[in-house]
Coordinates of C-alpha atoms in Angstrom, one line a residue:
Chain I
X87 CA 6.3 -11.8 46.5
X88 CA 4.1 -11.1 43.5
X89 CA 5.8 -9.2 40.7
X90 CA 5.4 -5.5 40.1
X91 CA 4.2 -4.4 36.6
X92 CA 7.8 -3.4 35.8
X93 CA 9.0 -6.9 36.8
X94 CA 6.4 -8.6 34.6
X95 CA 7.7 -6.4 31.7
X96 CA 11.3 -7.3 32.7
X97 CA 10.5 -11.0 32.6
X98 CA 8.7 -10.8 29.2
X99 CA 11.8 -9.0 27.8
X100 CA 13.7 -12.2 28.4
X101 CA 11.6 -13.7 25.6
X102 CA 13.1 -11.3 23.0
X103 CA 15.6 -12.5 20.5
X104 CA 18.0 -10.6 18.3
X105 CA 16.3 -9.5 15.1
X106 CA 12.7 -9.9 16.4
X107 CA 10.0 -7.7 15.1
X108 CA 7.7 -7.0 18.1
X109 CA 4.3 -5.5 18.6
X110 CA 3.7 -4.3 22.1
X111 CA 0.2 -3.5 23.3
X112 CA -0.9 -0.8 25.6
X113 CA -0.2 -0.9 29.4
X114 CA 2.3 -3.4 30.9
X115 CA 3.4 -4.6 27.4
X116 CA 4.6 -1.0 26.5
X117 CA 7.1 -1.2 29.5
X118 CA 8.8 -4.2 27.9
X119 CA 10.7 -1.8 25.6
X120 CA 12.5 -0.5 28.7
X121 CA 14.1 -3.9 29.4
X122 CA 15.4 -5.1 26.0
X123 CA 18.5 -7.2 27.0
X124 CA 22.0 -6.0 26.2
X125 CA 23.3 -7.0 22.8
X126 CA 19.9 -7.7 21.4
X127 CA 18.3 -5.6 18.7
X128 CA 14.5 -5.7 18.2
X129 CA 12.3 -3.6 16.0
X130 CA 9.1 -2.3 17.5
X131 CA 6.0 -2.3 15.2
X132 CA 3.1 0.1 15.9
X133 CA 0.0 -1.0 14.0
X134 CA -1.0 2.5 13.1
X135 CA 1.9 2.5 10.6
X136 CA 5.5 2.5 12.0
X137 CA 8.5 0.1 12.3
X138 CA 11.4 1.2 14.4
X139 CA 9.4 3.0 17.1
X140 CA 11.6 4.9 19.5
X141 CA 11.1 6.5 22.9
X142 CA 8.8 9.4 23.7
X143 CA 10.1 12.7 22.3
X144 CA 12.2 15.2 24.2
X145 CA 10.2 18.1 25.7
X146 CA 9.0 20.4 23.0
X147 CA 9.8 17.9 20.2
X148 CA 6.4 16.2 19.9
X149 CA 5.0 15.9 16.4
X150 CA 1.2 15.4 15.8
X151 CA 2.1 13.3 12.8
X152 CA 4.1 10.8 14.8
X153 CA 2.1 8.8 17.2
X154 CA 1.8 5.1 18.4
X155 CA -1.2 2.9 18.5
X156 CA -2.1 4.3 21.9
X157 CA -2.1 7.8 20.3
X158 CA 0.9 8.9 22.3
X159 CA 3.6 11.0 20.7
X160 CA 6.7 9.0 19.9
X161 CA 9.9 9.1 17.8
X162 CA 11.3 6.9 15.1
X163 CA 14.7 5.2 15.3
X164 CA 17.3 5.0 12.5
X165 CA 16.2 2.2 10.1
X166 CA 12.6 2.8 10.8
X167 CA 9.8 3.2 8.2
X168 CA 6.2 4.4 7.9
X169 CA 3.4 2.8 6.0
X170 CA -0.4 2.7 5.7
X171 CA -2.8 0.7 7.9
X172 CA -3.5 -2.1 5.3
X173 CA 0.3 -2.7 4.9
X174 CA 0.7 -2.7 8.7
X175 CA -1.9 -5.4 9.1
X176 CA -0.4 -7.3 6.2
X177 CA 2.7 -7.6 8.4
X178 CA 0.6 -8.8 11.3
X179 CA -1.8 -11.1 9.3
X180 CA 1.0 -12.4 7.1
X181 CA 3.0 -13.7 10.1
X182 CA 5.9 -11.3 9.7
X183 CA 5.7 -10.0 13.3
X184 CA 7.7 -12.4 15.5
X185 CA 6.2 -11.6 18.9
X186 CA 3.1 -9.9 20.1
X187 CA 2.7 -8.9 23.8
X188 CA -0.7 -7.8 25.0
X189 CA -2.8 -7.5 28.1
X190 CA -5.9 -9.4 29.0
X191 CA -8.9 -9.4 31.3
X192 CA -9.1 -13.2 31.2
X193 CA -7.4 -16.2 29.5
X194 CA -8.3 -19.9 29.4
X195 CA -6.3 -23.1 29.6
X196 CA -7.0 -23.6 25.9
X197 CA -5.5 -20.2 25.0
X198 CA -8.7 -18.2 24.5
X199 CA -8.4 -14.5 25.5
X200 CA -10.9 -11.8 26.5
X201 CA -9.4 -8.3 26.5
X202 CA -11.7 -5.8 24.7
X203 CA -15.1 -5.5 26.2
X204 CA -16.9 -5.5 29.5
X205 CA -20.6 -5.6 28.9
X206 CA -22.6 -2.9 30.7
X207 CA -19.6 -0.6 30.7
X208 CA -18.6 1.6 27.8
X209 CA -17.7 -0.4 24.7
X210 CA -14.6 1.2 23.2
X211 CA -13.9 -1.3 20.5
X212 CA -11.3 -4.0 19.8
X213 CA -8.9 -1.8 17.8
X214 CA -6.2 -4.1 16.4
X215 CA -6.4 -6.7 19.2
X216 CA -8.5 -9.3 17.3
X217 CA -6.2 -9.1 14.2
X218 CA -3.1 -9.4 16.4
X219 CA -4.3 -12.5 18.4
X220 CA -5.6 -14.3 15.3
X221 CA -2.4 -13.9 13.3
X222 CA 0.7 -13.6 15.5
X223 CA 3.0 -16.6 15.6
X224 CA 3.8 -16.0 19.2
X225 CA 1.6 -14.3 21.7
X226 CA 2.6 -13.5 25.2
X227 CA 0.0 -12.1 27.6
X228 CA 1.0 -9.8 30.4
X229 CA -1.6 -9.8 33.2
X230 CA -2.4 -9.9 36.8
X231 CA -3.2 -13.5 37.9
X232 CA -6.2 -12.5 39.9
X233 CA -8.7 -9.5 40.0
X234 CA -8.5 -7.0 42.8
X235 CA -11.2 -9.0 44.7
X236 CA -9.1 -12.2 44.4
X237 CA -10.9 -13.9 41.6
X238 CA -8.7 -15.9 39.2
X239 CA -8.3 -14.6 35.7
X240 CA -6.8 -17.8 34.4
X241 CA -10.0 -19.8 33.7
X242 CA -11.5 -22.8 32.1
X243 CA -13.8 -20.6 30.1
X244 CA -13.9 -16.8 29.7
X245 CA -16.8 -15.0 31.2
X246 CA -16.2 -11.9 29.1
X247 CA -16.6 -11.5 25.3
X248 CA -13.7 -13.1 23.5
X249 CA -11.0 -11.4 21.5
X250 CA -9.7 -14.7 20.0
X251 CA -9.7 -18.4 20.5
X252 CA -6.8 -20.8 21.0
X253 CA -4.2 -18.3 20.4
X254 CA -2.3 -17.4 23.6
X255 CA 1.0 -19.3 23.9
X256 CA 2.5 -17.9 27.1
X257 CA 1.4 -15.9 30.1
X258 CA 3.5 -13.9 32.4
X259 CA 1.5 -12.9 35.4
X260 CA 2.5 -11.3 38.7
X261 CA 2.7 -14.9 40.1
X262 CA 4.0 -17.2 37.4
X263 CA 5.2 -17.9 33.9
X264 CA 2.8 -20.3 32.2
X265 CA 2.8 -22.0 28.9
X266 CA -0.6 -22.9 27.3
X267 CA -0.5 -26.6 26.2
X268 CA -3.0 -29.2 25.1
X269 CA -3.2 -30.3 28.7
X270 CA -3.8 -26.8 30.1
X271 CA -1.7 -24.2 31.9
X272 CA 1.8 -25.7 32.3
X273 CA 3.6 -23.9 35.1
X274 CA 7.1 -23.0 33.9
X275 CA 8.4 -20.6 36.6
X276 CA 7.2 -19.1 39.9
X277 CA 7.6 -15.5 41.0
X278 CA 10.3 -15.3 43.7
X279 CA 8.9 -16.5 47.0
X280 CA 5.6 -17.6 45.6
X281 CA 4.8 -21.3 46.2
X282 CA 3.3 -23.8 43.7
X283 CA 0.3 -24.1 46.1
X284 CA -0.3 -20.3 46.0
X285 CA -0.3 -20.4 42.2
X286 CA -2.6 -23.4 42.2
X287 CA -5.1 -21.6 44.4
X288 CA -5.0 -18.6 42.2
X289 CA -5.6 -20.6 39.0
X290 CA -9.1 -21.7 38.1
X291 CA -8.2 -23.4 34.9
X292 CA -6.3 -26.7 34.6
X293 CA -2.8 -26.3 36.0
X294 CA -0.1 -28.8 35.0
X295 CA 2.9 -29.0 37.4
X296 CA 5.8 -31.3 36.5
X297 CA 8.7 -31.8 38.8
X298 CA 10.5 -28.9 40.5
X299 CA 9.3 -25.5 39.3
X300 CA 12.1 -22.9 39.3
X301 CA 11.8 -19.3 40.4
X302 CA 12.1 -16.6 37.8
X303 CA 15.5 -15.0 37.5
X304 CA 16.1 -11.3 36.7
Chain K
X167 CA -7.7 17.9 -16.3
X168 CA -8.8 20.1 -13.4
X169 CA -9.0 18.5 -10.0
X170 CA -8.1 21.5 -7.9
X171 CA -11.0 23.1 -6.0
X172 CA -10.8 26.4 -4.1
X173 CA -11.6 25.2 -0.6
X174 CA -13.3 22.6 1.6
X175 CA -16.7 24.0 0.9
X176 CA -16.3 23.5 -2.9
X177 CA -14.7 20.1 -2.3
X178 CA -17.7 18.7 -0.4
X179 CA -20.2 19.7 -3.0
X180 CA -22.6 16.8 -3.6
X181 CA -22.4 15.3 -0.1
X182 CA -26.0 14.7 0.7
X183 CA -28.2 13.3 3.5
X184 CA -27.8 9.6 4.0
X185 CA -24.6 9.2 2.2
X186 CA -21.7 7.0 3.3
X187 CA -18.3 8.7 3.9
X188 CA -14.9 7.3 4.5
X189 CA -12.9 9.6 6.7
X190 CA -9.1 9.1 7.0
X191 CA -7.0 9.4 10.2
X192 CA -6.0 7.5 13.3
X193 CA -7.1 9.2 16.5
X194 CA -6.7 12.9 15.6
X195 CA -3.6 12.2 13.5
X196 CA -4.0 12.7 9.7
X197 CA -7.7 13.7 9.8
X198 CA -9.2 16.0 7.1
X199 CA -9.8 19.0 9.5
X200 CA -10.9 21.4 6.8
X201 CA -13.4 19.1 5.2
X202 CA -14.9 18.0 8.5
X203 CA -15.5 21.7 9.4
X204 CA -17.2 22.2 6.0
X205 CA -19.4 19.2 6.5
X206 CA -20.4 20.5 9.9
X207 CA -21.3 23.9 8.3
X208 CA -23.2 22.2 5.5
X209 CA -25.6 20.6 7.9
X210 CA -26.0 17.3 6.0
X211 CA -27.3 14.5 8.2
X212 CA -28.0 10.8 8.5
X213 CA -24.4 10.1 7.4
X214 CA -22.7 6.7 7.7
X215 CA -19.1 7.4 8.6
X216 CA -16.4 4.7 8.1
X217 CA -13.4 5.9 10.1
X218 CA -11.1 4.0 12.5
X219 CA -12.0 6.3 15.3
X220 CA -14.7 8.9 16.1
X221 CA -12.6 11.9 17.2
X222 CA -12.9 13.5 20.6
X223 CA -15.8 15.6 21.9
X224 CA -14.8 18.9 20.4
X225 CA -12.5 17.9 17.5
X226 CA -12.5 15.6 14.4
X227 CA -15.6 13.5 13.8
X228 CA -16.7 14.4 17.3
X229 CA -17.9 17.7 15.8
X230 CA -20.2 15.9 13.5
X231 CA -21.5 13.8 16.3
X232 CA -22.2 16.8 18.5
X233 CA -24.2 18.2 15.6
X234 CA -26.2 14.9 15.3
X235 CA -25.2 14.5 11.6
X236 CA -24.0 10.9 12.0
X237 CA -26.5 8.0 11.9
X238 CA -24.0 5.2 11.9
X239 CA -20.3 4.8 12.7
X240 CA -18.2 2.0 11.3
X241 CA -15.0 1.9 13.4
X242 CA -12.5 -0.2 15.2
X243 CA -12.1 1.9 18.4
X244 CA -14.4 4.7 19.6
X245 CA -13.2 5.4 23.2
X246 CA -12.3 8.9 24.3
X247 CA -15.6 10.4 23.3
X248 CA -18.3 11.1 25.9
X249 CA -20.9 12.5 23.4
X250 CA -20.4 9.3 21.4
X251 CA -21.1 7.2 24.5
X252 CA -24.2 9.2 25.4
X253 CA -25.7 8.9 21.9
X254 CA -24.9 5.2 21.7
X255 CA -26.6 4.5 25.1
X256 CA -29.6 6.6 24.1
X257 CA -30.0 4.7 20.9
X258 CA -29.4 7.8 18.8
X259 CA -26.4 6.3 17.0
X260 CA -25.7 2.9 15.4
X261 CA -22.2 1.5 15.7
X262 CA -20.5 -1.3 13.9
X263 CA -17.2 -2.3 15.4
X264 CA -14.7 -4.0 13.1
X265 CA -11.2 -5.3 13.9
X266 CA -8.7 -2.6 12.8
X267 CA -6.8 -4.7 10.2
X268 CA -10.1 -6.1 8.7
X269 CA -11.4 -2.5 8.5
X270 CA -8.3 -1.4 6.6
X271 CA -8.4 -4.4 4.3
X272 CA -12.1 -4.0 3.6
X273 CA -11.3 -0.4 2.4
X274 CA -8.3 -1.6 0.4
X275 CA -10.3 -4.4 -1.2
X276 CA -13.1 -1.9 -2.0
X277 CA -10.7 0.2 -3.9
X278 CA -9.0 -2.7 -5.6
X279 CA -12.2 -4.3 -6.9
X280 CA -12.0 -7.4 -4.6
X281 CA -15.6 -7.9 -3.4
X282 CA -14.7 -10.2 -0.4
X283 CA -11.9 -12.0 1.2
X284 CA -11.2 -14.4 4.2
X285 CA -9.4 -13.5 7.4
X286 CA -8.9 -15.2 10.7
X287 CA -9.4 -12.1 12.8
X288 CA -12.6 -12.3 14.9
X289 CA -13.2 -16.1 14.5
X290 CA -14.9 -17.4 17.6
X291 CA -15.9 -13.9 18.7
X292 CA -19.0 -11.8 18.3
X293 CA -17.5 -10.4 15.2
X294 CA -18.0 -13.8 13.5
X295 CA -21.8 -13.7 14.0
X296 CA -23.6 -14.4 10.7
X297 CA -20.4 -14.7 8.7
X298 CA -19.4 -17.6 6.5
X299 CA -16.5 -19.7 7.9
X300 CA -14.0 -21.6 5.8
X301 CA -10.9 -23.4 6.8
X302 CA -7.6 -22.5 5.0
X303 CA -4.2 -23.8 6.1
X304 CA -5.8 -25.6 9.0
X305 CA -7.3 -22.4 10.5
X306 CA -10.9 -21.1 10.4
X307 CA -11.4 -17.8 8.5
X308 CA -14.3 -15.4 8.2
X309 CA -15.7 -14.1 5.0
X310 CA -15.4 -10.3 5.0
X311 CA -16.9 -7.9 2.4
X312 CA -15.2 -4.9 0.8
X313 CA -16.2 -1.4 1.7
X314 CA -16.7 1.5 -0.6
X315 CA -18.1 5.0 0.0
X316 CA -20.0 7.8 -1.8
X317 CA -17.1 10.1 -0.8
X318 CA -13.7 9.3 0.7
X319 CA -12.1 12.2 2.4
X320 CA -8.4 12.0 3.1
X321 CA -5.7 14.3 4.4
X322 CA -2.1 14.3 3.0
X323 CA 1.0 16.3 3.6
X324 CA 1.8 17.2 0.0
X325 CA -0.3 16.9 -3.1
X326 CA -0.1 18.1 -6.7
X327 CA -2.6 19.3 -9.2
X328 CA -3.0 15.8 -10.7
X329 CA -4.0 14.5 -7.3
X330 CA -0.8 12.7 -6.4
X331 CA -0.4 12.5 -2.7
X332 CA 2.5 12.1 -0.2
X333 CA 1.7 11.4 3.5
X334 CA 3.9 12.3 6.4
X335 CA 5.1 9.9 9.2
X336 CA 2.2 8.0 10.8
X337 CA -0.4 10.5 9.5
X338 CA -0.8 8.1 6.5
X339 CA -2.7 5.4 8.5
X340 CA -6.2 4.8 6.9
X341 CA -5.9 7.7 4.3
X342 CA -4.1 5.6 1.7
X343 CA -6.5 2.7 1.6
X344 CA -9.6 5.0 1.9
X345 CA -8.4 7.2 -1.0
X346 CA -8.8 4.3 -3.3
X347 CA -12.3 3.4 -2.2
X348 CA -14.4 6.5 -2.7
X349 CA -16.7 7.0 -5.7
X350 CA -15.4 10.5 -5.3
X351 CA -12.2 11.0 -3.3
X352 CA -11.5 14.4 -1.8
X353 CA -7.9 15.1 -0.7
X354 CA -7.0 18.1 1.4
X355 CA -3.3 18.7 1.7
X356 CA -1.0 21.0 3.7
X357 CA 0.9 22.0 0.6
X358 CA -0.5 21.9 -3.0
X359 CA 2.1 22.1 -5.8
X360 CA 1.9 22.1 -9.6
X361 CA 2.2 18.7 -11.4
X362 CA 5.8 17.9 -11.8
X363 CA 7.1 19.2 -8.6
X364 CA 6.7 16.0 -6.6
X365 CA 9.2 13.2 -7.3
X366 CA 7.1 10.4 -8.9
X367 CA 9.2 8.0 -6.9
X368 CA 7.9 9.3 -3.7
X369 CA 4.1 9.3 -4.4
X370 CA 2.1 7.2 -1.9
X371 CA -1.3 7.7 -3.6
X372 CA -1.3 8.0 -7.4
X373 CA -3.6 10.8 -8.7
X374 CA -5.9 8.4 -10.5
X375 CA -7.6 7.7 -7.1
X376 CA -8.2 11.4 -6.4
X377 CA -11.0 13.5 -8.0
X378 CA -10.8 16.7 -6.0
X379 CA -7.9 18.3 -4.2
X380 CA -7.3 21.6 -2.3
X381 CA -4.8 23.2 0.0
X382 CA -6.2 23.3 3.5
X383 CA -5.6 26.2 5.9
X384 CA -5.3 26.8 9.7
X385 CA -4.4 23.2 10.5
X386 CA -4.6 22.7 14.3
X387 CA -3.1 19.2 14.2
X388 CA -4.2 18.6 17.7
X389 CA -2.2 16.1 19.8
X390 CA -4.5 13.7 21.7
X391 CA -1.9 12.3 24.1
X392 CA 1.1 14.5 24.5
X393 CA 3.8 12.2 25.9
X394 CA 7.3 13.4 26.5
X395 CA 10.5 11.9 27.9

C-alpha cells in the first residue's frame, strides 16, 4: 500500500538525529514536526527569521509578529531566537542547518530538483527554495512518486524549470525510500506491501536495486 | 540632530516618480503600513519596489499595485495576489524574481559597501542566465550584485529619536538589511522614545542607518494565515 502523507512525514522523521537544526518546507515536510522520535531534540529553523519554532498558537493567542515561512502564525519554544533574513540565510548558506526537507514536482537520478514553477500557470516565485537546495548539507525530498495521471516524477531529466542541480540526497515517496547516487536512484526501502517491480514501473529514471530491499518500518 | 518627522506624509517627502524603494516585511508581517498608505495618497508612480513579497490585493504593497503606482517588482515570492497576476499577464508590470537569501544578501551588501559577491543559489536554473560563474570549494557559484535604493522604508517595534531600532519577533525579516541600503532610510515604529531610553545592548539597527523616524498610528497588523492549534 502506498504511504499516506502522514506516513511519508513519519518515515522522514526517522532521519532526524539529536541536536539537528532542521528546515522544513511547506506541505508534507511541515508534518515531520509531528513525528520527532522520543528522546531526540531538534531545533526547527524558519527562514523568515526564527530558530526554535514551536506549534501553532492556542486559540486567541496568535501574534501577527510571529509567523513561519508559510506565513502561518506560530509560537517559539524555550531556547529559541529571532534574527533578520540575511542572518537566516547565512545559517542556510553557511552549512549550519543539518537537514532540509522539502517538496518537489520532479527530481532526477542525478539529484536535480524542480519545485517552484509551472510555466503557463501563475508564477509565484522561488522564495527560499533555491538557497536551501544549493546550500544544505543534507536534503530529503518528500513527494508523490507519480502524478495523479500516473506519470513518474522520478525522471532522467526534469521537464519543469529547475530549482537546483545535483543537490537532492534522499527521496521519501509514497512508494519508496531512495538514495541519489552516481549510478542513479538506489532503492533503499519499499512501502509496506509495494513490490520492487511496482517501484520500477513507477520510476522513469535509472533505478538501482541491490539484493533484498526491505520494507519500511514505523 | 533631528530625525523625527511628524507623520508618514512628512517622512515620504522627496519620493518621486521612477524611484527605487526598498520596502521591509515578510508577507504582511513587519510591513511599514503608515508609509505605504502615504505613498498611495501621494500618487507617485513608475516605482521600482524591492520587497520580498507584494502584499495581498487590499493590503500592503497590493494597495500600490491596485493604484498602478508600481512599474517593477523585485521579489522572491509574489503569490497570494490576484491583481499582481492580472497586471503581470497583461504586461503592465515587470517582475524580477530572486532567491530569498540572495535578495537579503544583495540588500545587506548594498548597505555594507560590497558591490558584488558569489553564491551557489540558482546555479543551473533560469536565475543563472547571463551571470558570471566561478568555482569555489569545488562548487559553481553565481556573481550577484548589491542592491541599494533611493528610499528604504522599514517598520520596527521600538525606536528612539536617534533612529536606533528594535524589531519584534519575526517582524524583523528584511527590515534590518534594507534599513542599511537606502540613500534615505525611513523608519516607522510602534513606539518612539527619547534617546537614552532604549538599552544600547538591545539595538538591532544602529541609528546611523536611519535618516527619518516617526511613530505610526492605527496599526492593523493583519494576519495573512491565521493558524491555531
